[in-house]
Amino acid sequence: MKERGKNVWLAVSGLVAAEDGKWLVVNKRYGGLKGVWSLPAGFVKENETVDEAVIREVLEETGIQAEVEGLLGIRSGVIGNEISDNMLIFLLKPRSFDVIAQTEELYEAKFIDPEILIKEGNHSVLLEQLLSYKKEHMQTILDGIDTGSHFGYTSYKLFL
């Protein structure tokens, strides 16, 4: 029997949108998006919920403190017929604006008008697709739900 979840990846990505319409974007030093503008993103750790993971990743990569507004969508794909690569895409509101790029992982991080970024090119497919997102379709977080004791949850949230 194969090890459960060995080739199933769960990642998060954060669209941090400021009130003036600018988005927080990063230019990574590694991976498939090396040198391309994309959203702050990373893998979920074993001791956190997905919304906690996206807040952590945004802070680690950019120094920006943010709060989750809701879930925008899911990107799911299979790499080389071996790896299920899944990413939850969240909308976040920035609580700070002084960008400090994590230089080990990033060339740069900044807030920019998404229309300008798309016109300049050199961006991820996801960024272009997010231009048409509708906030009213976003899934919001339900927290504090009593699930009983049969599964032993220490944290439980629904995105509906």
C-alpha positions as a Markdown table, in Angstrom:
| # | Residue | x | y | z |
|---|---|---|---|---|
| 1 | Met | 0.0 | 0.0 | 0.0 |
| 2 | Lys | 1.3 | 3.5 | -0.9 |
| 3 | Glu | 2.0 | 6.0 | 1.8 |
| 4 | Arg | -1.1 | 8.1 | 2.3 |
| 5 | Gly | -0.8 | 11.7 | 1.0 |
| 6 | Lys | 2.9 | 11.3 | 0.0 |
| 7 | Asn | 2.3 | 12.7 | -3.5 |
| 8 | Val | -0.6 | 15.1 | -2.6 |
| 9 | Trp | 0.5 | 18.6 | -2.0 |
| 10 | Leu | -1.6 | 21.3 | -0.3 |
| 11 | Ala | -0.5 | 24.9 | -0.7 |
| 12 | Val | -2.0 | 28.3 | -0.1 |
| 13 | Ser | -1.8 | 31.6 | -2.0 |
| 14 | Gly | -2.8 | 35.0 | -0.9 |
| 15 | Leu | -4.2 | 37.8 | -3.0 |
| 16 | Val | -3.5 | 40.8 | -0.7 |
| 17 | Ala | -5.6 | 43.6 | -2.0 |
| 18 | Ala | -5.3 | 47.1 | -0.7 |
| 19 | Glu | -8.1 | 49.6 | -0.6 |
| 20 | Asp | -6.6 | 51.6 | -3.5 |
| 21 | Gly | -6.9 | 48.5 | -5.6 |
| 22 | Lys | -3.2 | 47.5 | -5.6 |
| 23 | Trp | -2.2 | 43.9 | -5.1 |
| 24 | Leu | 0.8 | 42.5 | -3.3 |
| 25 | Val | 3.0 | 40.5 | -5.7 |
| 26 | Val | 6.3 | 38.7 | -5.4 |
| 27 | Asn | 9.0 | 37.7 | -7.8 |
| 28 | Lys | 10.5 | 34.4 | -6.8 |
| 29 | Arg | 14.1 | 33.2 | -7.0 |
| 30 | Tyr | 13.2 | 29.5 | -7.5 |
| 31 | Gly | 10.8 | 27.0 | -9.0 |
| 32 | Gly | 8.4 | 27.1 | -11.9 |
| 33 | Leu | 7.7 | 30.8 | -11.3 |
| 34 | Lys | 11.3 | 31.9 | -11.0 |
| 35 | Gly | 11.6 | 35.5 | -12.2 |
| 36 | Val | 7.8 | 35.8 | -12.7 |
| 37 | Trp | 5.4 | 38.0 | -10.8 |
| 38 | Ser | 3.0 | 35.9 | -8.7 |
| 39 | Leu | 1.2 | 35.9 | -5.4 |
| 40 | Pro | 2.8 | 35.0 | -2.0 |
| 41 | Ala | 2.3 | 31.3 | -1.6 |
| 42 | Gly | 3.6 | 28.2 | 0.2 |
| 43 | Phe | 2.8 | 24.9 | 1.7 |
| 44 | Val | 0.5 | 24.2 | 4.6 |
| 45 | Lys | 2.3 | 22.9 | 7.7 |
| 46 | Glu | 1.0 | 19.9 | 9.7 |
| 47 | Asn | 0.0 | 22.0 | 12.7 |
| 48 | Glu | -2.0 | 24.8 | 11.0 |
| 49 | Thr | -5.3 | 25.4 | 9.2 |
| 50 | Val | -5.2 | 26.7 | 5.6 |
| 51 | Asp | -6.1 | 30.3 | 6.6 |
| 52 | Glu | -3.3 | 30.3 | 9.3 |
| 53 | Ala | -0.9 | 29.1 | 6.6 |
| 54 | Val | -1.7 | 31.9 | 4.1 |
| 55 | Ile | -1.3 | 34.5 | 6.8 |
| 56 | Arg | 2.1 | 33.0 | 7.8 |
| 57 | Glu | 3.3 | 32.7 | 4.2 |
| 58 | Val | 2.4 | 36.3 | 3.3 |
| 59 | Leu | 4.2 | 37.6 | 6.5 |
| 60 | Glu | 7.3 | 35.4 | 5.9 |
| 61 | Glu | 7.7 | 36.3 | 2.3 |
| 62 | Thr | 6.8 | 40.0 | 2.4 |
| 63 | Gly | 6.7 | 41.3 | 6.0 |
| 64 | Ile | 3.0 | 42.2 | 5.4 |
| 65 | Gln | 0.6 | 41.5 | 8.2 |
| 66 | Ala | -2.8 | 40.6 | 6.7 |
| 67 | Glu | -6.2 | 39.2 | 7.6 |
| 68 | Val | -8.2 | 36.7 | 5.7 |
| 69 | Glu | -11.4 | 37.9 | 4.1 |
| 70 | Gly | -12.3 | 34.7 | 2.5 |
| 71 | Leu | -11.6 | 31.9 | 0.0 |
| 72 | Leu | -11.5 | 32.9 | -3.6 |
| 73 | Gly | -11.0 | 29.5 | -5.2 |
| 74 | Ile | -8.9 | 26.4 | -5.7 |
| 75 | Arg | -6.2 | 25.6 | -8.2 |
| 76 | Ser | -5.7 | 21.8 | -8.7 |
| 77 | Gly | -3.5 | 20.0 | -11.1 |
| 78 | Val | -1.5 | 16.8 | -11.6 |
| 79 | Ile | 2.3 | 17.0 | -12.2 |
| 80 | Gly | 3.8 | 14.3 | -14.4 |
| 81 | Asn | 0.9 | 11.9 | -13.6 |
| 82 | Glu | 2.4 | 11.5 | -10.1 |
| 83 | Ile | 1.7 | 14.5 | -7.9 |
| 84 | Ser | -1.6 | 16.0 | -7.0 |
| 85 | Asp | -0.8 | 19.7 | -6.7 |
| 86 | Asn | -3.5 | 21.7 | -4.9 |
| 87 | Met | -3.6 | 25.4 | -3.9 |
| 88 | Leu | -6.3 | 27.3 | -2.0 |
| 89 | Ile | -6.4 | 31.0 | -3.1 |
| 90 | Phe | -7.4 | 33.4 | -0.4 |
| 91 | Leu | -8.4 | 37.1 | -0.4 |
| 92 | Leu | -6.6 | 39.1 | 2.3 |
| 93 | Lys | -6.7 | 42.6 | 3.6 |
| 94 | Pro | -3.4 | 44.2 | 4.5 |
| 95 | Arg | -2.9 | 45.4 | 8.0 |
| 96 | Ser | 0.5 | 46.9 | 7.2 |
| 97 | Phe | 2.1 | 48.3 | 4.0 |
| 98 | Asp | 5.9 | 48.3 | 4.5 |
| 99 | Val | 7.0 | 45.5 | 2.2 |
| 100 | Ile | 10.1 | 43.7 | 3.3 |
| 101 | Ala | 10.9 | 41.0 | 0.7 |
| 102 | Gln | 12.5 | 37.8 | 2.0 |
| 103 | Thr | 15.6 | 37.9 | -0.1 |
| 104 | Glu | 16.4 | 34.2 | 0.3 |
| 105 | Glu | 13.2 | 33.3 | -1.7 |
| 106 | Leu | 12.4 | 36.5 | -3.6 |
| 107 | Tyr | 14.0 | 39.0 | -5.9 |
| 108 | Glu | 11.3 | 41.6 | -5.0 |
| 109 | Ala | 7.9 | 42.1 | -3.5 |
| 110 | Lys | 5.6 | 45.1 | -4.0 |
| 111 | Phe | 2.1 | 46.5 | -4.1 |
| 112 | Ile | 1.1 | 47.3 | -7.7 |
| 113 | Asp | -2.0 | 48.1 | -9.8 |
| 114 | Pro | -2.9 | 44.6 | -11.3 |
| 115 | Glu | -3.9 | 46.1 | -14.6 |
| 116 | Ile | -0.4 | 47.7 | -15.0 |
| 117 | Leu | 1.3 | 44.4 | -14.0 |
| 118 | Ile | -0.7 | 42.4 | -16.6 |
| 119 | Lys | 0.1 | 45.0 | -19.3 |
| 120 | Glu | 3.8 | 44.7 | -18.5 |
| 121 | Gly | 3.7 | 40.9 | -18.9 |
| 122 | Asn | 6.0 | 38.5 | -17.0 |
| 123 | His | 3.2 | 37.4 | -14.6 |
| 124 | Ser | 1.7 | 34.1 | -13.6 |
| 125 | Val | -1.4 | 32.7 | -15.3 |
| 126 | Leu | -3.2 | 32.9 | -12.0 |
| 127 | Leu | -2.7 | 36.6 | -11.6 |
| 128 | Glu | -4.3 | 37.2 | -15.0 |
| 129 | Gln | -7.2 | 35.0 | -14.2 |
| 130 | Leu | -7.8 | 36.7 | -10.8 |
| 131 | Leu | -8.5 | 40.0 | -12.6 |
| 132 | Ser | -12.0 | 38.8 | -13.1 |
| 133 | Tyr | -12.6 | 37.5 | -9.6 |
| 134 | Lys | -15.8 | 38.6 | -7.9 |
| 135 | Lys | -15.7 | 39.3 | -4.2 |
| 136 | Glu | -19.3 | 38.4 | -3.8 |
| 137 | His | -18.6 | 34.8 | -4.9 |
| 138 | Met | -15.9 | 34.5 | -2.2 |
| 139 | Gln | -16.4 | 31.8 | 0.5 |
| 140 | Thr | -16.3 | 33.2 | 4.1 |
| 141 | Ile | -14.9 | 31.5 | 7.2 |
| 142 | Leu | -17.2 | 29.9 | 9.8 |
| 143 | Asp | -15.2 | 29.4 | 13.0 |
| 144 | Gly | -16.0 | 28.2 | 16.5 |
| 145 | Ile | -18.1 | 25.2 | 15.3 |
| 146 | Asp | -18.6 | 22.4 | 17.8 |
| 147 | Thr | -17.6 | 19.2 | 16.0 |
| 148 | Gly | -17.9 | 16.9 | 19.0 |
| 149 | Ser | -15.1 | 14.8 | 20.2 |
| 150 | His | -15.2 | 11.8 | 17.9 |
| 151 | Phe | -12.4 | 13.2 | 15.5 |
| 152 | Gly | -10.4 | 15.0 | 18.1 |
| 153 | Tyr | -10.1 | 18.3 | 16.2 |
| 154 | Thr | -8.1 | 21.0 | 17.9 |
| 155 | Ser | -9.1 | 23.5 | 15.2 |
| 156 | Tyr | -12.0 | 23.3 | 12.8 |
| 157 | Lys | -13.2 | 25.9 | 10.2 |
| 158 | Leu | -15.7 | 25.8 | 7.3 |
| 159 | Phe | -15.4 | 28.0 | 4.2 |
| 160 | Leu | -18.9 | 28.5 | 2.9 |
